[in-house]
XYZ file of C-alpha atoms in Angstrom:
690
model
C 94.272 67.879 78.840
C 93.646 72.389 79.111
C 93.825 71.630 74.887
C 90.709 68.957 74.875
C 88.710 71.346 77.388
C 90.066 74.020 75.641
C 88.561 72.910 71.644
C 85.426 71.210 73.842
C 84.438 73.787 75.076
C 84.973 75.254 71.527
C 83.144 72.868 69.260
C 80.052 73.236 72.303
C 79.594 76.950 71.733
C 79.126 76.205 67.871
C 76.834 73.363 68.478
C 74.798 75.874 70.873
C 75.729 79.005 67.941
C 73.686 76.553 64.512
C 71.027 75.524 67.775
C 71.171 71.712 66.941
C 69.375 70.643 70.243
C 68.328 66.740 70.143
C 70.729 63.821 71.550
C 70.529 60.863 69.983
C 70.324 58.081 72.498
C 70.586 53.863 71.956
C 72.049 54.615 67.883
C 73.995 51.230 67.061
C 77.379 51.767 66.157
C 78.660 50.870 62.970
C 82.177 51.155 60.936
C 83.133 54.496 58.536
C 83.612 51.135 55.796
C 79.187 51.155 55.035
C 79.048 54.906 54.560
C 78.038 56.736 51.918
C 80.778 56.594 48.729
C 82.501 59.431 47.744
C 82.220 59.467 43.352
C 85.673 60.610 43.501
C 88.431 61.990 44.656
C 89.916 65.469 43.731
C 87.027 68.274 43.693
C 85.247 68.446 40.462
C 83.591 71.849 38.831
C 80.497 72.979 40.346
C 77.945 73.868 37.412
C 74.671 74.306 37.789
C 74.061 76.544 40.744
C 70.501 78.381 41.276
C 70.650 80.594 44.791
C 68.731 79.027 47.581
C 67.115 80.050 51.089
C 68.935 78.312 53.864
C 67.171 75.008 53.960
C 66.399 72.696 57.462
C 65.403 69.432 57.814
C 64.152 68.258 61.657
C 63.670 64.301 60.571
C 63.100 61.890 57.557
C 59.979 63.075 56.142
C 61.379 66.677 56.150
C 63.001 65.331 52.674
C 59.765 63.292 50.557
C 57.791 66.640 51.985
C 60.227 69.084 50.692
C 61.066 67.992 47.885
C 63.888 66.343 47.152
C 64.413 63.898 45.118
C 65.579 59.373 45.953
C 64.176 57.497 48.504
C 66.242 57.621 51.316
C 67.335 54.210 50.312
C 71.892 53.911 50.162
C 70.953 53.445 46.411
C 68.699 56.110 45.598
C 69.220 58.560 48.772
C 67.399 62.028 49.348
C 69.568 64.722 47.027
C 70.328 67.946 47.561
C 72.328 69.541 45.126
C 72.969 72.605 42.693
C 72.698 75.287 45.067
C 73.950 77.976 45.648
C 73.034 78.400 49.733
C 74.255 82.207 51.794
C 74.094 82.783 55.342
C 75.004 84.120 58.210
C 73.327 81.424 60.752
C 73.059 77.512 59.480
C 73.634 77.073 55.411
C 72.156 73.546 55.141
C 70.398 72.456 58.979
C 70.173 68.645 59.212
C 68.060 66.448 61.817
C 67.851 63.630 63.336
C 67.104 61.548 60.322
C 68.515 57.245 59.378
C 67.420 58.218 55.617
C 70.360 58.153 53.771
C 70.643 61.048 51.899
C 73.120 63.482 49.780
C 74.265 67.040 49.757
C 76.109 67.714 46.513
C 77.448 70.126 43.943
C 76.205 72.626 45.790
C 77.924 76.639 47.085
C 77.362 77.023 50.920
C 78.790 80.929 52.422
C 78.399 83.308 54.747
C 76.020 86.292 53.478
C 78.592 88.703 54.722
C 81.841 87.496 53.065
C 84.230 90.351 54.383
C 83.263 88.596 57.462
C 83.481 85.047 58.494
C 80.577 83.947 60.245
C 77.426 81.448 59.828
C 77.805 77.134 59.651
C 77.061 75.463 56.290
C 75.994 72.379 56.120
C 75.019 71.618 60.608
C 74.154 67.263 61.046
C 73.012 66.271 64.823
C 71.495 62.938 65.241
C 72.255 62.022 61.854
C 72.585 58.385 60.460
C 73.694 58.279 56.564
C 74.063 61.490 55.354
C 77.043 62.195 52.331
C 78.407 66.015 51.342
C 80.393 65.446 48.072
C 81.662 68.112 46.453
C 80.856 70.982 47.349
C 82.325 74.577 48.145
C 82.843 76.583 51.273
C 83.789 79.942 51.776
C 84.665 82.354 54.554
C 81.859 80.233 57.325
C 82.850 80.244 60.473
C 81.745 76.612 60.358
C 81.848 74.572 57.436
C 81.192 71.622 58.276
C 79.633 70.290 61.649
C 78.799 66.545 62.719
C 77.374 66.307 66.138
C 75.996 63.154 67.173
C 76.386 61.200 63.893
C 76.764 57.966 62.530
C 78.104 56.712 59.610
C 78.919 59.316 57.528
C 80.985 60.836 55.112
C 82.550 64.275 53.511
C 83.794 63.631 50.417
C 85.680 65.561 47.698
C 84.944 68.841 48.867
C 86.980 71.661 48.975
C 87.191 74.224 52.233
C 88.270 78.195 52.297
C 89.257 80.641 54.673
C 86.772 79.242 57.500
C 87.287 79.451 61.219
C 86.765 75.867 61.352
C 86.565 73.540 58.618
C 84.836 70.499 60.151
C 83.993 69.941 63.006
C 82.908 66.529 64.450
C 81.296 65.907 68.487
C 80.788 62.543 69.417
C 80.452 60.919 66.411
C 81.418 57.697 64.678
C 82.357 55.386 62.003
C 82.151 58.899 59.513
C 84.976 58.784 56.595
C 86.844 62.442 55.034
C 88.358 61.578 52.462
C 89.941 63.334 48.979
C 88.782 67.461 50.875
C 91.179 70.337 50.450
C 91.338 72.745 53.845
C 93.149 75.550 52.589
C 93.418 79.445 55.023
C 91.590 77.952 57.615
C 92.215 78.448 61.898
C 91.353 74.575 62.135
C 91.077 72.722 58.921
C 89.427 69.337 60.854
C 89.089 69.135 64.314
C 86.686 65.995 66.491
C 86.526 65.607 69.696
C 84.914 62.589 71.321
C 84.398 60.760 67.981
C 85.865 57.601 67.158
C 86.992 55.471 63.828
C 86.404 57.484 61.749
C 88.927 57.524 58.374
C 90.559 60.330 56.809
C 92.300 59.836 54.128
C 93.829 61.455 50.483
C 93.555 64.911 52.766
C 95.097 68.039 51.368
C 95.241 71.191 54.676
C 97.193 73.890 54.241
C 97.884 77.500 54.966
C 95.870 76.102 58.338
C 96.658 76.990 61.973
C 95.411 74.084 63.328
C 95.879 70.995 59.907
C 94.353 67.744 62.017
C 93.380 68.115 65.078
C 92.216 64.712 68.210
C 90.938 65.486 71.192
C 89.935 62.120 72.926
C 89.161 60.512 70.476
C 90.175 56.557 69.664
C 90.120 54.052 66.562
C 90.623 57.183 63.932
C 92.867 56.775 60.883
C 94.661 59.464 59.211
C 96.966 58.568 56.217
C 97.311 59.237 52.487
C 97.509 63.242 52.876
C 99.694 66.300 52.268
C 99.270 69.014 55.454
C 101.509 71.998 53.864
C 102.404 74.936 56.421
C 100.245 74.709 59.349
C 101.072 75.452 62.853
C 100.421 72.561 64.019
C 100.099 69.371 61.754
C 97.626 66.122 62.531
C 97.656 66.208 66.741
C 96.467 63.393 68.625
C 95.985 65.555 72.995
C 94.076 62.342 74.668
C 93.653 59.445 72.164
C 93.419 55.966 71.661
C 94.823 53.541 69.015
C 95.089 56.434 65.845
C 97.125 54.806 62.776
C 98.991 57.701 60.635
C 100.990 56.951 57.868
C 101.882 57.518 54.404
C 101.609 61.478 54.723
C 103.483 63.576 53.526
C 104.498 67.019 56.154
C 105.636 70.232 55.272
C 106.614 72.505 58.077
C 104.398 70.897 60.538
C 105.095 67.314 61.706
C 102.811 65.201 64.455
C 102.535 66.400 68.260
C 101.452 63.722 70.753
C 99.352 64.496 74.054
C 98.465 62.761 77.348
C 99.136 60.477 79.565
C 101.505 57.764 78.699
C 98.604 55.487 77.242
C 97.287 58.063 75.665
C 100.745 57.252 73.003
C 100.575 54.380 72.658
C 99.226 54.191 67.987
C 101.234 53.237 64.955
C 103.420 55.843 63.372
C 105.033 55.042 60.224
C 105.977 56.050 56.192
C 105.089 59.515 56.987
C 107.701 62.022 55.398
C 108.486 65.785 56.483
C 110.105 68.435 54.520
C 110.683 65.226 52.170
C 112.572 63.172 55.300
C 111.474 60.951 57.464
C 109.327 60.461 60.238
C 110.198 58.580 62.721
C 108.691 56.890 65.818
C 110.408 55.125 68.909
C 108.598 52.974 71.164
C 109.770 51.116 74.794
C 113.445 50.869 72.974
C 115.697 49.892 75.629
C 119.567 49.941 75.676
C 120.637 51.742 72.549
C 121.671 54.115 70.633
C 120.453 55.707 66.900
C 122.241 57.919 64.792
C 118.758 60.338 64.126
C 120.630 62.065 60.843
C 118.105 61.348 58.142
C 115.826 62.069 59.934
C 112.980 65.212 59.510
C 110.922 64.897 63.065
C 111.364 62.800 65.830
C 109.113 60.613 68.888
C 109.950 58.251 71.532
C 107.880 57.018 74.294
C 108.494 55.032 77.231
C 111.802 54.317 76.395
C 115.135 53.287 78.662
C 118.603 54.031 78.567
C 118.551 54.931 75.156
C 121.075 57.515 73.250
C 119.735 59.629 70.446
C 122.581 61.988 68.273
C 122.993 63.729 65.966
C 119.611 64.239 65.227
C 119.413 67.669 62.501
C 116.171 69.128 62.340
C 114.243 72.233 61.007
C 110.869 73.398 60.076
C 108.563 71.468 62.486
C 107.029 72.377 64.970
C 108.708 69.816 67.766
C 111.153 68.951 65.998
C 111.869 65.961 68.115
C 109.741 64.742 71.342
C 110.345 61.902 74.405
C 108.143 61.005 76.393
C 107.355 58.916 79.946
C 111.529 57.898 79.389
C 113.744 57.146 81.492
C 117.790 57.718 82.029
C 117.782 58.551 77.990
C 120.685 61.156 76.799
C 119.938 64.025 73.624
C 123.206 64.624 72.161
C 124.304 66.498 70.220
C 121.311 68.158 68.393
C 120.794 70.988 65.874
C 117.535 72.424 65.321
C 116.471 75.833 63.982
C 112.647 76.939 62.131
C 111.508 74.653 65.313
C 108.272 75.424 67.951
C 110.374 73.270 69.926
C 113.505 72.173 69.621
C 113.337 69.764 71.902
C 110.237 68.190 74.111
C 110.802 65.970 77.154
C 107.867 65.144 79.257
C 107.149 62.572 82.109
C 110.440 62.105 81.689
C 113.343 60.946 84.329
C 116.795 61.156 84.010
C 116.898 62.883 80.574
C 120.171 65.251 79.677
C 120.130 67.391 76.645
C 123.952 67.377 76.547
C 125.541 70.128 74.026
C 122.350 70.406 71.425
C 122.237 73.700 68.729
C 119.752 75.558 68.633
C 118.464 78.245 66.746
C 114.950 80.224 65.336
C 112.898 78.430 67.157
C 109.597 79.050 70.001
C 111.346 76.984 72.793
C 114.966 76.041 72.643
C 114.702 73.186 75.558
C 111.771 72.113 77.629
C 111.652 70.075 80.437
C 107.604 69.639 81.095
C 105.986 66.379 84.243
C 110.660 65.349 84.262
C 111.940 65.469 87.328
C 115.840 64.383 87.329
C 117.094 66.090 83.892
C 118.732 68.395 82.502
C 120.237 70.418 79.243
C 124.560 71.096 79.796
C 126.146 72.806 77.678
C 124.917 73.577 73.838
C 124.449 77.296 71.970
C 121.083 78.646 71.630
C 120.432 82.274 69.584
C 117.382 83.860 67.924
C 114.999 82.109 70.195
C 111.403 82.535 72.372
C 112.917 80.906 74.895
C 116.066 78.556 75.674
C 115.782 76.381 78.403
C 112.206 76.618 80.133
C 111.615 73.956 82.973
C 107.418 73.668 83.512
C 105.924 71.660 86.197
C 109.384 69.502 87.053
C 111.331 68.247 90.775
C 115.340 68.094 89.913
C 115.891 69.579 86.876
C 119.376 71.715 86.074
C 120.621 73.911 83.389
C 124.552 74.085 83.284
C 126.748 75.711 81.721
C 124.431 76.436 78.802
C 125.022 80.168 76.015
C 121.531 81.457 75.350
C 121.605 84.839 72.765
C 118.631 87.210 71.829
C 116.009 85.579 73.095
C 112.690 86.759 74.999
C 112.930 84.801 78.445
C 116.936 83.269 78.287
C 115.992 80.591 81.327
C 112.448 79.659 82.552
C 111.741 78.143 85.545
C 108.080 77.942 86.115
C 105.986 76.125 89.537
C 108.807 74.246 90.033
C 110.943 72.820 93.181
C 114.621 72.398 93.846
C 115.948 73.118 90.339
C 119.246 74.428 89.252
C 121.001 77.673 86.364
C 124.576 77.006 87.012
C 127.282 78.768 85.084
C 125.787 80.097 82.030
C 125.092 82.757 79.473
C 122.770 85.088 78.670
C 122.671 87.728 76.741
C 120.569 89.729 74.422
C 116.342 89.165 76.474
C 114.122 91.080 75.309
C 112.804 89.734 78.228
C 114.714 88.772 81.464
C 118.397 87.073 81.540
C 116.665 83.504 83.524
C 113.118 84.327 84.974
C 111.060 81.021 87.929
C 107.955 82.171 89.059
C 106.353 79.781 91.407
C 109.130 77.110 92.559
C 110.421 76.377 95.493
C 114.068 75.423 96.302
C 116.016 76.790 93.363
C 119.422 77.761 93.269
C 121.677 80.412 90.229
C 125.577 79.787 90.396
C 127.796 81.737 88.863
C 126.101 82.642 85.723
C 126.104 86.381 83.379
C 123.719 88.056 82.201
C 124.103 90.102 80.190
C 122.271 93.399 77.825
C 119.118 92.385 79.129
C 116.609 95.225 77.804
C 114.129 94.523 80.839
C 115.661 92.507 83.386
C 117.956 90.474 83.983
C 116.580 88.055 86.750
C 113.958 87.823 87.246
C 112.672 86.690 89.851
C 108.852 86.271 91.403
C 106.676 83.939 93.678
C 109.661 82.152 94.382
C 110.812 80.989 97.905
C 114.052 79.389 99.388
C 115.796 80.421 96.351
C 119.840 81.036 96.162
C 121.422 83.317 94.376
C 125.268 83.285 94.340
C 128.126 84.738 92.193
C 125.951 86.256 89.013
C 127.025 89.143 86.775
C 124.700 91.301 85.612
C 124.856 94.002 83.801
C 123.879 96.358 81.494
C 120.226 96.076 81.726
C 117.178 97.671 81.803
C 116.837 95.813 85.705
C 119.596 93.719 87.210
C 117.937 91.753 89.503
C 114.445 91.578 90.760
C 112.372 90.011 92.545
C 108.878 90.317 94.188
C 107.094 87.955 95.839
C 108.584 85.901 96.524
C 110.680 84.763 100.698
C 113.808 83.335 102.583
C 116.158 83.910 99.600
C 119.361 84.237 99.445
C 121.624 87.000 96.836
C 125.218 86.422 97.297
C 128.104 87.360 95.608
C 126.257 88.848 93.100
C 128.094 91.560 90.869
C 125.687 93.526 89.435
C 126.552 97.072 87.592
C 125.236 99.706 84.968
C 122.252 98.576 84.716
C 119.914 101.517 83.210
C 117.366 101.732 85.474
C 117.901 99.410 89.022
C 120.872 96.790 89.906
C 118.275 95.531 91.897
C 114.665 96.181 92.894
C 112.964 94.111 95.646
C 108.877 94.227 96.910
C 106.246 92.378 98.086
C 108.625 89.947 99.725
C 110.348 89.603 103.482
C 112.749 87.751 104.833
C 115.640 88.727 101.645
C 119.024 88.642 102.202
C 121.434 90.815 99.657
C 125.275 89.578 100.995
C 128.504 89.760 99.973
C 127.680 91.931 96.176
C 129.375 94.878 94.195
C 125.870 96.903 93.030
C 127.321 99.889 91.067
C 127.419 102.496 88.524
C 123.667 101.663 87.639
C 122.102 104.349 86.313
C 118.553 104.636 89.379
C 118.906 102.788 92.525
C 121.451 100.391 92.894
C 119.003 98.751 96.225
C 115.464 99.108 96.442
C 113.202 97.423 98.771
C 109.948 98.270 98.181
C 106.679 99.680 100.552
C 105.911 95.639 100.908
C 108.849 94.225 101.748
C 110.012 93.441 105.009
C 112.398 91.252 107.156
C 115.483 92.176 104.717
C 118.528 91.850 105.413
C 121.561 93.793 103.005
C 124.844 94.276 105.104
C 128.200 92.988 103.899
C 127.936 94.697 100.250
C 130.104 97.561 98.085
C 126.922 100.051 96.854
C 128.323 103.007 95.364
C 128.501 105.473 92.293
C 124.685 103.460 91.400
C 122.716 107.680 91.038
C 121.101 106.336 94.015
C 122.870 103.640 96.139
C 119.792 102.823 98.085
C 116.152 103.471 98.763
C 114.225 101.417 101.447
C 110.564 102.000 101.625
C 109.289 99.045 103.294
C 109.113 97.291 106.910
C 111.221 96.355 109.939
C 114.262 95.507 106.954
C 117.922 95.833 108.362
C 121.147 96.970 105.708
C 123.907 95.562 108.587
C 124.202 92.397 110.853
C 123.009 93.951 113.867
C 126.873 93.500 115.502
C 129.236 94.742 113.247
C 129.562 95.040 109.762
C 128.010 97.148 107.630
C 127.851 97.683 103.508
C 130.592 100.001 102.118
C 129.502 103.412 100.595
C 131.392 105.537 98.767
C 129.702 108.962 98.973
C 129.785 107.990 102.758
C 131.381 110.634 105.105
C 133.756 108.333 107.413
C 131.164 109.934 110.576
C 128.674 108.627 112.187
C 125.466 105.761 110.214
C 125.408 106.048 106.887
C 121.302 107.457 106.475
C 119.010 105.572 104.067
C 116.460 107.303 101.653
C 112.849 106.762 101.695
C 110.268 106.169 103.640
C 111.445 103.195 106.530
C 113.499 106.194 107.872
C 116.583 103.291 107.854
C 119.861 103.535 109.034
C 123.554 101.447 107.926
C 124.712 101.825 111.515
C 128.030 100.782 110.895
C 128.766 101.258 107.252
C 132.992 100.866 105.750
C 133.907 103.395 103.085
C 135.426 102.317 99.957
C 138.317 102.868 97.877
C 137.286 102.333 93.751
C 140.871 102.516 92.469
C 143.268 101.502 95.751
C 144.922 104.114 96.458
C 144.568 104.084 99.870
C 142.100 107.293 99.731
C 138.546 106.299 100.377
C 136.468 107.772 97.353
C 134.860 110.774 100.060
C 138.303 112.090 101.149
C 138.985 112.185 96.620
C 136.082 114.039 95.927
C 135.338 116.040 99.181
C 138.669 116.798 100.668
C 140.998 116.328 98.323
C 139.064 116.499 94.291
C 141.181 113.314 93.568
C 139.549 112.013 91.043
C 138.407 108.551 92.793
C 137.806 105.728 89.891
C 142.027 106.716 88.464
C 144.504 106.449 91.742
C 146.939 108.338 89.849
C 145.110 111.630 89.162
C 147.136 114.072 87.458
C 149.464 111.267 85.570
C 152.968 111.722 86.531
C 153.331 108.283 87.529
C 152.602 109.013 91.475
C 149.857 107.334 93.138
C 147.609 109.654 95.110
C 147.947 109.308 98.348
C 152.283 108.628 97.913
C 152.068 113.083 96.676
C 149.694 113.639 99.343
C 152.020 111.913 101.762
C 154.812 113.738 100.894
C 153.609 116.568 100.582
C 153.502 116.844 96.903
C 149.491 117.871 94.775
C 148.056 115.241 93.638
C 146.605 118.015 90.463
C 150.010 118.525 89.353
C 151.564 116.764 86.635
C 155.249 119.161 87.712
C 155.492 119.315 91.205
C 157.319 115.771 91.349
C 159.918 117.827 88.827
C 160.584 119.953 90.905
C 160.206 118.830 94.044
C 164.585 118.379 95.623
C 165.225 114.897 96.150
C 162.424 113.207 95.034
C 163.999 111.060 91.445
C 163.542 107.962 89.359
C 167.355 107.311 88.275
C 166.959 105.822 85.196
C 169.948 104.658 83.551
C 170.732 105.846 79.632
C 173.453 105.992 77.710
C 174.332 107.442 74.650
C 174.173 105.921 70.469
C 178.190 107.645 69.898
C 179.273 107.426 74.173
C 177.832 105.560 76.831
C 177.714 108.923 79.029
C 175.082 108.113 81.917
C 172.172 110.499 82.275
C 169.264 111.406 84.587
C 166.255 111.237 83.696
C 162.828 112.710 85.789
C 159.816 111.444 85.056
C 156.914 113.272 84.267
C 155.467 110.524 82.290
C 151.632 112.099 81.563
C 150.907 108.248 80.841
C 153.986 107.070 80.216
C 156.267 109.210 78.577
C 159.586 110.051 80.111
C 160.809 113.215 79.713
C 165.020 112.901 79.509
C 167.492 115.590 80.789
C 170.921 114.800 79.934
C 174.156 115.604 82.278
C 175.536 118.625 79.189
C 172.247 119.092 78.284
C 172.518 118.641 75.094
C 170.545 115.583 74.295
C 171.827 112.331 72.095
C 170.154 109.307 71.375
C 169.262 106.926 73.607
C 168.267 103.844 75.084
C 166.779 103.176 78.028
C 168.245 100.421 79.623
C 165.399 100.786 82.539
C 162.139 101.739 84.063
C 160.838 101.916 87.256
C 157.093 103.195 87.633
C 157.924 103.354 91.677
C 159.131 106.395 93.437
C 161.436 105.645 95.518
C 164.089 109.071 97.253
C 166.881 110.240 96.066
C 170.254 109.452 98.430
C 171.165 112.282 99.810
């Protein structure tokens, strides 16, 4: 509905600009069938054109007083012909007339062609007007038809205009045989009825043909090529779209259930049929031969094997229940699959490339995207204004946004993978009761998981790495991050601000380039405990209020740089501390990272710093130097027997393992090494019996 409102607003602004003020009342409703018929199809060549000043017709009498030929009847209409009018205002204005008139063989353009400005022909409260074989170029509005009855536009060309033909609150008009090229909006009507659009050529426009709040209109036998939107029917009733040829664009429908009650047949897109399913139940449909798919009011139906490309909306399904879309392939679409106002829809194993949105669930309930792969998309899976919808085991690469949940409740993202997103791998906004579990997000250029205005959210088991910011949580409350692994992010591991009652537990936050966990100045009542927070450029910072870094009883967090005594102070304005800190042993050699760095000088990331095959702690306990790979060779009673056989004789030798990265040194019993065959090797060192 918002699109239509914007369109209506745009038309009203156009009318205000051209200063058309009269509003008709009590005009009889007629059919477009009685309109002045066009002279033929195809734009005719213009000749004998004379420059002329802008023209204003305010009543039927103005045709006669201004000297235009004809008498205003259907058989002898007033004729305005063979003129070139250039203006940055209105070239031709006709208002409040019922006489038949014809504008033909004229050229209308902006007075400053380098700018798109002015209006070609503006008609308001006109009955029985016709425009035929005219050209319109570089205008803001080529033709405006407002509050008109039984008018027509035929065999004319509109090039490089902002609006081609704009219609508002008019009845029974005909648009036939016209070309609209390189316009922002080719044909746009709001609040019209019984319009016929025939044999049009609309190409390279942002919007081809759009009808808002319009009824009983026909769009037939037209060619609509390379427009961002081909035909849009929004909040319109009982229209016919038939026998049209679309290229790189198609059909879109918006509105409530009743606004999907149209007749759509005989259309093609990119040489393949467009199919429209209405009210089908308990069937299986193979979609492999179709170029675009629309479905409404379907139940328990399986749609399979669609292969859709180069069409704005690949598949649209609306107001349907219990349907499955499986093994769909889409590429070069604005949206691969759009589900609107559906319940219990499952999109299974889609393969989607180079689309604006992969799968869109809009105003849906209890629906899911399950499996599938998407790449080079604006957004992979989008859930908007929906409830109980899920993305499960989905993989998305090279997206702006891997998965978006917007203004939705009780939804989840589960066991999914998002790689190399330019925005965020997972984005949640203005939503309640959202669960993210066991997802992997890597290489996001901005944020791995972005949570904004989230209430009652749970993020459990994510792996987030190599992003700029791992997890961002802003303007949220009552959320938990549990068992997360947040590593190697360039700026911050977890960034939390403008939020309250946030819990971070059982998570591993390490090797992040900036701060491991940051609580901003507008956080309060946040709890961070039971985590491993190690080897970040700065492990933590708390600038908030009433936050805590332990459970208040006995459990805080593990820190690589805790000095093993007292509390662990948290940098920041809050002056907070972890009252129950614990040490951390990164390499598992039995020595805490702090002790390795500050006492022994060993590498806390390598349990065998000197590479002699002996763990650092083992050497220290036995009085050896964990930084000297040779001292184990010289120490008494500390050897590892390894049996070797020579190739010539079975002479036993003892090998003392020096093993710098696994390379043994051998010492033969006769100090004359031979070719040895090693029978066994033990990395662990045992004391040789005395």
